[in-house]
XYZ file of C-alpha atoms in Angstrom:
673
model
C 35.883 -2.710 -33.788
C 34.129 -3.185 -30.596
C 30.998 -5.082 -30.711
C 28.811 -2.112 -29.487
C 30.275 0.340 -31.785
C 28.936 -1.988 -35.069
C 25.157 -1.788 -33.466
C 25.772 2.094 -32.655
C 26.701 2.252 -36.517
C 24.060 0.897 -37.781
C 21.521 2.578 -35.183
C 23.152 5.932 -36.387
C 22.669 5.023 -40.062
C 19.086 3.774 -39.752
C 18.071 7.594 -38.582
C 21.119 9.845 -38.875
C 19.578 13.285 -37.676
C 18.103 12.055 -34.700
C 19.048 14.550 -32.051
C 19.377 11.968 -29.387
C 18.957 8.234 -29.123
C 17.494 6.033 -26.819
C 18.984 2.729 -25.663
C 16.079 0.494 -23.748
C 16.293 -1.795 -21.002
C 13.653 -3.294 -18.757
C 13.198 -5.857 -15.936
C 10.007 -6.722 -13.729
C 10.975 -6.644 -10.396
C 9.178 -10.075 -9.755
C 12.025 -10.997 -7.187
C 16.064 -10.243 -6.576
C 17.580 -8.701 -9.693
C 20.151 -11.337 -10.970
C 23.105 -10.660 -12.759
C 21.389 -12.384 -16.107
C 19.086 -9.392 -15.886
C 22.425 -7.138 -15.770
C 23.248 -8.113 -19.714
C 20.103 -6.110 -20.555
C 21.655 -3.286 -18.630
C 25.086 -3.491 -19.809
C 24.305 -4.073 -23.712
C 22.589 -1.013 -23.927
C 24.638 0.610 -21.920
C 28.211 -0.215 -24.291
C 25.544 0.398 -26.949
C 24.881 4.073 -25.700
C 28.838 4.887 -25.052
C 29.733 4.061 -28.415
C 27.066 6.401 -29.570
C 28.466 9.323 -27.575
C 31.858 8.151 -28.690
C 30.866 9.109 -32.130
C 29.670 12.489 -30.960
C 26.082 12.501 -30.897
C 23.676 11.735 -28.135
C 22.481 8.859 -26.043
C 19.804 8.039 -23.071
C 19.733 4.791 -21.382
C 16.207 4.344 -20.440
C 15.317 1.713 -17.895
C 11.562 0.757 -17.469
C 10.519 -1.089 -14.100
C 7.908 -3.509 -15.277
C 6.113 -3.185 -12.204
C 2.335 -3.391 -13.121
C 3.249 -6.713 -14.722
C 1.404 -9.617 -12.956
C 2.506 -11.324 -9.586
C 3.342 -14.607 -11.412
C 5.176 -16.757 -8.114
C 6.889 -16.716 -5.318
C 10.627 -16.696 -5.738
C 12.638 -18.492 -3.341
C 14.260 -15.864 -1.089
C 10.690 -14.847 -0.329
C 9.380 -18.595 0.469
C 12.204 -19.030 2.792
C 11.103 -16.026 5.047
C 7.048 -17.401 4.187
C 6.652 -20.962 5.665
C 2.715 -20.520 5.350
C 2.927 -19.723 2.130
C 0.469 -16.283 2.568
C 2.396 -14.485 -0.440
C 1.013 -17.255 -2.648
C -2.802 -14.996 -2.259
C -1.824 -12.313 -4.621
C -0.542 -13.987 -7.552
C -2.356 -11.892 -9.943
C -1.884 -8.537 -8.669
C 0.438 -5.883 -10.171
C 3.810 -6.452 -8.144
C 3.250 -2.757 -6.708
C -0.037 -3.877 -5.204
C 1.335 -7.067 -3.897
C 3.040 -6.165 0.285
C 6.695 -5.928 0.885
C 7.563 -9.160 2.872
C 10.146 -8.081 4.347
C 10.918 -6.023 7.129
C 11.557 -2.732 5.767
C 10.062 0.423 4.976
C 9.478 -0.212 1.637
C 6.199 0.543 0.174
C 5.241 -2.822 -1.759
C 6.992 -5.698 -3.133
C 8.078 -3.989 -6.231
C 9.697 -1.017 -4.276
C 11.808 -3.262 -1.854
C 13.226 -5.328 -4.949
C 14.068 -2.532 -7.549
C 15.620 -0.461 -4.419
C 17.795 -3.165 -3.477
C 19.180 -3.720 -7.608
C 19.229 0.172 -7.827
C 21.618 0.462 -4.650
C 23.760 -1.918 -6.494
C 23.994 -0.333 -9.540
C 25.133 2.957 -7.786
C 28.541 1.036 -7.580
C 28.782 0.863 -11.251
C 28.883 4.329 -11.713
C 25.652 3.837 -14.501
C 22.559 6.612 -14.692
C 19.765 5.947 -16.063
C 16.780 7.299 -16.357
C 13.982 5.531 -15.082
C 10.726 4.420 -15.646
C 8.145 3.382 -13.257
C 5.264 1.648 -15.464
C 2.640 1.608 -12.435
C 2.992 5.521 -12.859
C 2.518 5.271 -16.572
C -0.287 3.058 -16.346
C -2.315 4.503 -13.791
C -1.631 8.188 -14.668
C -3.065 7.960 -17.854
C -0.171 8.413 -20.158
C -1.000 5.304 -22.457
C -4.616 5.803 -22.606
C -4.602 6.528 -26.326
C -2.047 3.900 -26.958
C -4.221 1.356 -24.886
C -7.815 1.821 -27.152
C -5.729 2.012 -29.899
C -4.696 -1.559 -28.950
C -8.219 -2.579 -27.959
C -9.943 -0.991 -31.438
C -7.447 -2.894 -33.226
C -7.594 -6.010 -31.398
C -8.712 -8.723 -34.040
C -5.776 -7.547 -35.836
C -3.604 -8.117 -33.500
C -5.235 -11.677 -32.597
C -4.726 -12.443 -36.477
C -0.869 -11.422 -36.029
C -0.878 -13.336 -33.118
C -2.339 -16.611 -34.291
C -0.041 -16.398 -37.342
C 2.933 -17.279 -35.413
C 1.367 -20.367 -33.702
C 0.736 -23.881 -34.398
C -2.411 -24.600 -33.395
C -4.997 -23.476 -35.105
C -7.603 -20.896 -33.194
C -10.709 -22.495 -31.715
C -14.181 -20.923 -33.090
C -15.228 -17.948 -31.477
C -11.643 -17.183 -30.390
C -11.029 -14.216 -32.353
C -14.023 -12.515 -31.036
C -13.164 -13.103 -27.661
C -9.844 -11.839 -27.930
C -8.626 -8.364 -25.751
C -4.946 -7.366 -25.819
C -5.349 -5.957 -22.559
C -6.282 -7.157 -18.965
C -8.466 -5.393 -16.386
C -7.118 -5.509 -12.522
C -10.095 -6.323 -10.336
C -10.976 -3.128 -7.960
C -12.426 -5.688 -5.654
C -9.783 -8.658 -5.130
C -7.054 -6.232 -7.433
C -6.026 -9.325 -9.831
C -5.786 -9.799 -13.492
C -8.240 -12.625 -13.357
C -11.075 -10.993 -15.033
C -13.101 -11.546 -18.505
C -14.393 -8.984 -20.660
C -17.955 -9.844 -21.913
C -18.876 -7.274 -23.948
C -17.493 -3.879 -25.656
C -18.846 -0.869 -26.991
C -18.769 -0.677 -30.360
C -16.118 2.230 -30.265
C -13.705 -0.047 -28.296
C -14.067 2.461 -25.089
C -16.078 1.114 -22.759
C -16.366 -3.238 -21.470
C -18.274 -4.925 -19.286
C -15.943 -7.780 -16.677
C -16.528 -10.184 -14.467
C -13.732 -11.538 -12.433
C -13.032 -15.025 -10.849
C -13.606 -13.524 -7.066
C -17.230 -13.191 -8.410
C -17.213 -8.954 -9.098
C -19.005 -7.717 -12.275
C -17.998 -4.237 -13.463
C -17.795 -1.771 -16.182
C -14.462 -0.218 -17.473
C -13.799 2.795 -19.412
C -10.565 3.033 -21.363
C -11.122 6.526 -21.432
C -10.925 7.314 -17.435
C -9.685 4.169 -15.566
C -6.389 3.528 -15.780
C -6.322 -0.068 -13.980
C -5.607 -2.251 -17.155
C -2.220 -3.643 -18.590
C -1.605 -4.557 -22.229
C -0.293 -7.964 -22.642
C 3.444 -8.155 -23.210
C 3.704 -8.741 -26.879
C 1.317 -5.629 -27.281
C 2.864 -3.332 -24.396
C 6.387 -3.611 -25.555
C 5.704 -2.235 -29.348
C 3.187 0.123 -27.700
C 6.185 1.243 -25.491
C 8.597 1.712 -28.235
C 6.791 3.844 -29.983
C 5.665 5.998 -27.342
C 9.474 6.297 -26.117
C 11.057 6.512 -29.644
C 13.249 3.667 -28.665
C 16.354 3.098 -31.129
C 17.710 0.187 -29.215
C 16.722 -2.704 -26.662
C 18.572 -6.218 -26.162
C 16.908 -9.025 -24.655
C 17.220 -12.765 -23.898
C 17.817 -15.378 -26.744
C 14.835 -16.564 -25.939
C 13.163 -13.603 -27.343
C 15.264 -13.221 -30.268
C 14.201 -17.028 -31.250
C 12.156 -17.043 -34.809
C 8.756 -16.633 -33.670
C 9.957 -14.933 -30.440
C 8.773 -12.056 -28.990
C 10.678 -9.731 -30.776
C 9.487 -11.070 -34.472
C 5.651 -10.957 -33.326
C 6.356 -7.578 -31.046
C 7.979 -6.617 -34.486
C 5.005 -7.112 -36.866
C 2.824 -5.667 -34.299
C 4.775 -2.364 -34.176
C 4.446 -2.044 -37.625
C 0.946 -2.868 -38.623
C -0.768 -1.809 -35.381
C 1.393 1.318 -34.505
C 2.543 2.204 -37.717
C 6.146 2.238 -35.622
C 9.762 0.796 -36.855
C 10.478 -1.305 -34.414
C 14.195 -0.515 -32.747
C 17.314 -2.409 -33.541
C 17.467 -5.876 -31.340
C 20.105 -7.597 -30.412
C 19.459 -10.884 -28.807
C 21.982 -12.294 -25.891
C 23.164 -15.443 -24.210
C 22.431 -16.114 -20.974
C 25.399 -16.145 -17.916
C 26.255 -19.215 -16.124
C 28.259 -19.472 -13.175
C 31.146 -21.881 -13.714
C 30.516 -25.691 -12.637
C 26.779 -25.248 -13.184
C 25.029 -24.431 -16.571
C 21.212 -23.169 -17.151
C 19.522 -19.692 -17.222
C 19.477 -17.953 -14.142
C 16.212 -16.492 -12.176
C 14.956 -14.044 -9.839
C 12.163 -16.786 -8.083
C 14.686 -19.998 -8.655
C 17.282 -21.214 -5.969
C 20.461 -20.242 -8.609
C 19.747 -16.331 -7.956
C 22.903 -13.963 -7.830
C 22.756 -10.901 -7.573
C 25.223 -8.105 -8.383
C 25.392 -7.153 -4.692
C 26.751 -10.886 -3.880
C 29.028 -10.565 -7.274
C 30.233 -7.235 -5.874
C 31.484 -9.341 -2.843
C 34.235 -10.837 -4.536
C 34.572 -9.165 -8.293
C 35.305 -5.260 -8.341
C 32.508 -3.871 -10.273
C 34.755 -2.331 -13.267
C 35.550 -5.989 -13.629
C 31.943 -7.434 -14.024
C 31.244 -4.403 -16.557
C 34.629 -5.615 -18.223
C 33.499 -9.244 -18.441
C 30.058 -7.778 -20.341
C 32.089 -5.617 -22.465
C 34.656 -7.867 -24.106
C 32.145 -10.804 -24.881
C 30.048 -10.795 -27.731
C 26.278 -10.306 -26.276
C 25.652 -13.520 -28.703
C 28.269 -15.547 -26.816
C 27.927 -16.800 -22.949
C 30.274 -16.281 -20.181
C 30.550 -17.471 -16.746
C 31.474 -15.794 -13.660
C 33.321 -18.339 -11.706
C 33.450 -19.095 -7.807
C 36.045 -21.713 -7.980
C 39.474 -20.780 -8.670
C 38.708 -19.313 -12.499
C 37.851 -16.013 -10.627
C 41.906 -15.459 -10.283
C 42.448 -16.314 -14.152
C 39.679 -13.113 -14.588
C 41.469 -11.281 -12.369
C 45.087 -11.772 -14.361
C 43.327 -11.555 -17.642
C 41.743 -8.133 -16.171
C 45.169 -6.417 -14.748
C 46.751 -7.392 -18.007
C 44.664 -5.459 -20.258
C 44.543 -2.713 -17.977
C 48.067 -2.100 -17.650
C 48.505 -2.634 -21.217
C 45.604 0.131 -21.412
C 47.453 2.437 -19.207
C 50.912 2.121 -20.737
C 49.241 2.674 -24.394
C 49.987 -0.593 -25.137
C 46.544 -1.994 -25.738
C 45.208 -2.189 -29.253
C 42.190 -0.641 -30.798
C 39.669 -3.123 -29.617
C 41.088 -3.608 -26.298
C 41.328 -0.093 -25.433
C 37.479 0.430 -26.277
C 36.733 -2.701 -23.627
C 38.386 -1.175 -21.119
C 37.420 2.404 -21.536
C 33.435 1.187 -21.341
C 34.181 -0.804 -18.364
C 36.066 1.879 -16.077
C 33.980 3.647 -13.777
C 34.850 7.495 -13.097
C 38.315 7.269 -14.629
C 39.088 5.521 -11.214
C 42.925 4.089 -10.883
C 42.724 0.915 -10.640
C 45.515 -0.839 -8.279
C 46.820 -4.511 -10.293
C 47.968 -6.160 -7.408
C 47.645 -9.951 -7.889
C 44.751 -11.373 -6.588
C 46.346 -14.540 -6.793
C 48.640 -13.610 -4.425
C 46.454 -11.908 -2.575
C 44.961 -15.206 -1.855
C 47.607 -17.206 -1.482
C 49.605 -15.168 0.834
C 46.376 -13.391 2.556
C 45.199 -16.948 4.233
C 49.005 -17.879 5.455
C 49.111 -14.812 7.796
C 44.949 -14.250 8.197
C 44.771 -10.849 5.839
C 46.393 -9.305 8.992
C 46.990 -5.840 6.761
C 50.045 -5.160 8.471
C 51.700 -8.646 8.201
C 50.438 -8.055 4.435
C 52.317 -5.175 4.081
C 55.319 -6.737 5.525
C 54.825 -10.182 3.208
C 54.773 -7.490 -0.028
C 57.935 -5.457 1.292
C 59.875 -8.852 2.032
C 59.341 -10.553 -1.693
C 60.167 -6.945 -3.315
C 56.414 -5.855 -3.924
C 56.208 -2.916 -1.389
C 52.459 -2.355 -1.543
C 50.517 -0.307 0.738
C 46.847 -0.950 1.986
C 45.533 1.767 -0.173
C 47.231 0.033 -3.016
C 45.232 -3.187 -2.250
C 42.000 -2.602 0.138
C 39.595 -2.633 -2.353
C 40.497 -6.340 -3.281
C 41.703 -7.593 0.269
C 38.035 -8.172 1.378
C 37.190 -9.654 -1.861
C 40.243 -12.003 -2.193
C 39.047 -13.012 2.062
C 35.475 -13.899 0.749
C 36.340 -15.700 -1.787
C 38.722 -17.699 -0.632
C 36.703 -18.510 3.328
C 32.817 -18.261 1.316
C 33.752 -19.960 -1.741
C 36.904 -22.032 -2.076
C 37.730 -22.838 1.548
C 39.600 -26.082 0.252
C 41.932 -22.998 -1.447
C 43.099 -21.612 1.895
C 46.471 -22.584 2.982
C 47.024 -22.668 6.910
C 50.024 -24.293 8.619
C 49.441 -27.041 10.399
C 48.943 -26.703 14.061
C 51.807 -29.843 14.928
C 54.164 -32.139 13.362
C 53.106 -34.841 10.648
C 54.702 -37.652 12.357
C 52.409 -40.058 10.582
C 53.639 -38.671 7.146
C 57.274 -38.217 8.053
C 57.920 -42.013 8.588
C 56.683 -42.636 5.242
C 59.680 -40.559 4.010
C 62.841 -42.921 2.554
C 65.993 -41.957 4.042
C 67.049 -39.765 1.383
C 63.622 -37.546 1.615
C 64.262 -37.040 5.525
C 67.563 -36.056 5.134
C 66.510 -33.234 2.478
C 63.925 -31.985 5.208
C 66.809 -31.913 7.791
C 68.838 -29.775 5.370
C 66.141 -27.456 4.860
C 65.400 -27.313 8.612
C 69.064 -26.390 9.515
C 69.316 -23.994 6.356
C 66.109 -21.859 7.550
C 67.131 -22.003 11.350
C 70.405 -20.098 10.540
C 68.513 -17.660 8.773
C 71.529 -16.135 6.326
C 69.348 -16.000 2.968
C 67.497 -13.877 1.273
C 64.653 -14.191 -1.641
C 67.116 -15.674 -4.258
C 69.478 -17.832 -2.249
C 66.489 -19.383 -1.043
C 64.497 -19.855 -4.077
C 68.421 -21.344 -5.309
C 68.566 -23.048 -1.947
C 65.365 -25.296 -2.932
C 66.265 -26.659 -5.848
C 69.619 -27.762 -5.012
C 68.921 -29.666 -2.173
C 67.789 -32.841 -3.555
C 71.099 -32.284 -5.695
C 73.314 -32.580 -2.319
C 71.227 -35.825 -1.183
C 70.673 -37.436 -4.856
C 73.808 -35.943 -6.666
C 72.953 -33.247 -9.395
C 73.873 -35.704 -12.576
C 70.464 -37.592 -11.847
C 68.378 -38.064 -14.809
C 65.319 -37.921 -12.661
C 66.720 -34.764 -10.995
C 63.492 -32.423 -11.955
C 61.281 -35.477 -10.266
C 63.230 -35.606 -7.047
C 62.873 -31.939 -6.806
C 59.000 -31.847 -7.358
C 58.909 -34.299 -5.181
C 60.722 -32.871 -2.438
C 58.287 -30.046 -2.931
C 55.192 -31.570 -2.683
C 57.059 -33.192 1.035
C 57.667 -29.686 2.090
C 54.152 -28.387 1.331
C 52.203 -31.382 3.089
C 54.381 -30.996 6.382
C 53.775 -27.228 6.972
C 49.997 -26.970 5.089
C 48.844 -30.863 4.556
C 48.851 -30.026 0.968
C 50.555 -31.423 -2.256
C 51.022 -27.964 -3.563
C 50.810 -24.300 -1.932
C 51.924 -20.522 -3.158
C 55.145 -20.562 -4.630
C 57.515 -22.499 -1.926
C 60.743 -19.807 -1.877
C 57.712 -16.931 -1.681
C 56.057 -18.799 0.881
C 59.096 -19.359 3.094
C 61.028 -15.966 2.500
C 57.649 -13.857 3.334
C 56.110 -15.512 6.368
C 57.688 -15.464 9.868
C 60.014 -18.586 10.328
C 59.313 -18.778 13.846
C 55.687 -19.728 13.033
C 56.640 -22.960 10.438
C 60.510 -23.845 11.603
C 58.838 -26.428 14.172
C 56.929 -28.425 11.928
C 60.347 -29.384 9.805
C 62.226 -30.310 13.053
C 61.810 -34.175 13.870
C 65.371 -34.304 15.823
C 63.482 -35.193 19.316
C 60.203 -37.514 19.129
C 56.481 -36.163 19.395
C 55.589 -34.526 22.745
C 52.523 -35.397 24.708
C 50.491 -31.990 23.610
C 50.870 -32.997 19.459
C 49.404 -36.199 20.846
C 46.225 -34.338 22.373
C 46.371 -31.826 19.834
C 46.345 -34.482 17.054
C 43.094 -36.867 19.527
C 41.281 -33.787 19.670
C 40.974 -32.660 15.745
C 40.763 -36.162 15.096
C 37.698 -35.893 17.599
C 36.251 -33.095 16.106
C 36.489 -34.182 12.668
C 34.024 -37.255 13.577
C 30.252 -36.463 12.650
C 28.206 -35.920 15.712
C 25.342 -38.860 15.824
C 22.466 -37.146 14.336
C 19.174 -38.111 16.484
C 16.068 -37.321 14.319
C 12.856 -36.759 16.375
C 10.272 -36.539 13.996
C 6.114 -35.943 15.435
C 2.749 -36.782 15.217
C 1.291 -38.475 11.698
C 0.514 -36.163 9.119
C -3.392 -36.200 8.874
C -4.663 -38.815 6.064
C -6.227 -36.747 3.526
C -9.008 -38.489 1.398
C -8.121 -39.293 -2.096
C -9.659 -36.053 -4.277
C -7.244 -36.427 -7.233
C -9.465 -37.683 -10.579
C -9.275 -41.522 -10.826
C -6.645 -42.973 -13.611
C -7.143 -45.653 -15.874
C -4.913 -48.834 -16.151
C -3.292 -47.299 -19.112
C -2.457 -43.941 -17.513
C -0.716 -45.670 -15.062
C 1.727 -47.941 -17.329
C 2.198 -44.677 -18.850
C 5.057 -44.451 -15.705
C 8.051 -46.609 -16.265
C 9.088 -47.351 -12.468
C 12.319 -49.257 -12.281
C 14.282 -51.103 -10.172
C 17.837 -49.193 -9.966
C 21.392 -49.833 -7.748
C 22.886 -46.705 -6.089
C 26.287 -47.024 -7.336
C 27.773 -43.558 -5.909
C 26.490 -40.984 -3.773
C 27.584 -37.645 -3.893
C 27.446 -34.230 -2.269
C 26.823 -31.458 -4.708
C 28.315 -27.996 -3.843
C 26.861 -25.314 -2.417
C 23.480 -27.727 -2.567
C 22.109 -27.741 0.773
C 19.662 -30.442 0.604
C 20.902 -32.264 -2.864
C 22.619 -35.479 -3.432
C 23.999 -36.464 -6.825
C 23.140 -40.592 -7.366
C 24.377 -42.254 -10.100
C 22.117 -45.063 -10.581
C 22.550 -48.814 -12.923
C 18.768 -48.823 -14.353
C 19.766 -52.074 -16.043
C 20.837 -50.943 -19.030
C 23.281 -48.051 -18.577
C 24.105 -46.280 -15.995
C 21.825 -42.556 -14.914
C 22.156 -39.651 -12.698
C 19.139 -38.249 -10.434
C 19.468 -35.453 -8.349
C 17.011 -36.154 -4.966
C 16.666 -34.131 -1.619
C 17.741 -36.513 0.712
C 20.932 -35.103 1.577
C 19.604 -34.234 5.343
C 17.695 -37.956 5.918
C 20.536 -39.897 4.213
C 23.893 -40.673 4.559
C 26.101 -41.735 1.687
C 26.927 -44.977 3.219
C 23.231 -45.564 3.411
C 22.433 -45.673 0.417
C 25.316 -47.185 -1.901
C 24.771 -50.546 -2.702
C 20.953 -50.481 -1.985
C 18.115 -50.691 -4.723
C 15.680 -48.036 -5.139
C 12.416 -47.777 -7.507
C 12.773 -44.903 -9.939
C 10.365 -43.001 -12.349
C 13.150 -43.425 -15.631
C 11.064 -41.910 -18.148
C 10.620 -38.398 -16.327
C 11.779 -35.390 -18.246
C 15.195 -34.583 -17.759
C 15.918 -31.589 -15.629
C 18.623 -29.446 -14.103
C 18.701 -29.187 -10.490
C 21.746 -27.340 -8.437
C 23.780 -27.656 -11.432
C 23.527 -31.497 -12.612
C 20.797 -33.009 -15.247
C 18.623 -34.987 -13.255
C 17.328 -38.357 -15.698
C 14.592 -39.212 -13.356
C 12.988 -39.623 -9.600
C 12.914 -42.315 -7.051
C 10.308 -42.724 -4.846
C 10.053 -42.043 -0.823
C 7.047 -41.341 1.661
C 7.261 -38.616 3.406
C 5.307 -37.830 6.737
C 5.756 -36.015 9.718
C 6.068 -39.324 12.021
C 9.269 -40.280 9.589
C 10.239 -37.742 7.619
C 11.592 -38.808 4.257
C 11.845 -42.657 3.540
C 12.973 -44.135 0.764
C 11.247 -47.189 -1.084
C 14.111 -49.753 -0.573
C 13.852 -53.015 -3.226
C 15.253 -56.371 -1.915
C 18.580 -57.428 -3.478
C 17.167 -59.982 -5.288
C 15.439 -58.237 -7.824
C 17.590 -57.450 -10.494
C 18.431 -53.821 -11.875
C 16.046 -53.158 -14.484
C 13.035 -54.830 -13.050
C 9.697 -52.748 -14.069
C 7.486 -52.102 -11.239
C 3.946 -53.052 -12.282
């Protein structure tokens, strides 16, 4: 049984006579909505589908938590805000923050909401949207807010029961479960100083200096804290199911705390909850965030994944298990597995579980054309993804796919290859590789000559070409050789190297048969010397590969700022463990624009640190050098790599970033003090 069906059965059993079940999800538009958030929607979506499959009604409720406070500026907003002007809006509701982009969206929240909803349409998902700014400012929650204010001390006791530290004297009396947004600065930096006996009128003051009176019976510029807001909305909307990240599901986490508040304060049974694992990117780990650089939106994923395959990955994976979206060749395996399950489903061969997985993944009964993604990538790169040539290639190899069969995958294959895995592109060489050819033995050269003459004659079909490729090593070395398979493998490798400068590529017989022989035959013909044109082309390519000398231009020195930080004691200074470390390796990190991965020896063991010095140093300038590292800094994951320290460097407009190097005479592990 599918995991969503098991949850659906428990929901129905809990409340069998309910007319319509509500499956909820919600996201705060803090930035571009990433694919990790999408698991919130997908989990509720599949449970709602499972309820409908049981003959019941279900509604997918989605809440835009846009009345939450703006907490920090996300990476993509910082990129267009070099003067950090957006920082001034921290503390406002998202709908009171201006739109930082040059679009017609009325505010910050609407920009990111629309960005996400446009991509959601491509998944065929219909949701009942709730906009929390409208809900709060319309007064829809007025009675619920007053109820929470009146029971604030009971709420405090519940929250306090989940804390490990004892409450401070007076903390209980000063606690309020709602924040008032200041009408002057529009921020939630207010403090309630007194409240009427019935809990409906409050006096408050704001950090900006404004003081005022707030009448909860009339005014609407306030917001309940998350752990009170959540159960309040469960009751208001009649929610039956809502998932959440594993951090919410942990003992003492948001769900457990809010469940107690739901029962004791709002006298409402909390909905069934399902915690889920976070989504990863193959090759890196960690939690994705809309405010960090590791931010993968559904729209971005749709450039390489068909929407059904994204849904399929969520559907087939239990929410308690993590899975990766792949930017390496793992995506080709995912397409292959999807195609196999889909074809079994269409042929009526899928088991009950896989049938449900596929039913939940498909969009409007759209027919999927399972043209192998791996083949599109392999052959497409050779013919530059030219559609007529692609059709010719498929015709030649006995799979006569037409453009309408592979149009939805062709651009995705092209995008993945050139943007995510350019090293996998199979591109024919521009000239013969004499340097490689001269390393071959006489027997290996004979193999290439036989292959060239066979291709030149042109009297072959796909099967005979495949047979010939395996026969050539037999002709040269003898068919009874014990190491024949090894010799055949070496021959294939030599051909690949001569044609595409790689050890391997698409299946060789398909490759040679599909491509116009006039495009590659000359690369196998070493019957005449290297031409002047080839020598010039090779020289030009070598020059192009050379990295241009970087001339760094610095500006005037930064203003020397006065030392205003609090003084520290000598004991505080010695809490930092500054060590001399030797740089053993300096490696680039895929898709990292400014970070290097440095492998160091700290006198005891090797350690890895990540440092944003790529624009200032080349690897050869660092390897073998000795640097100073904060060795007892808590490890942190940066661009997919766990960093175990931080190097010391000086950064100034007059010199850029300059690492503090240590004389080689100082042994590794020496403490700086």
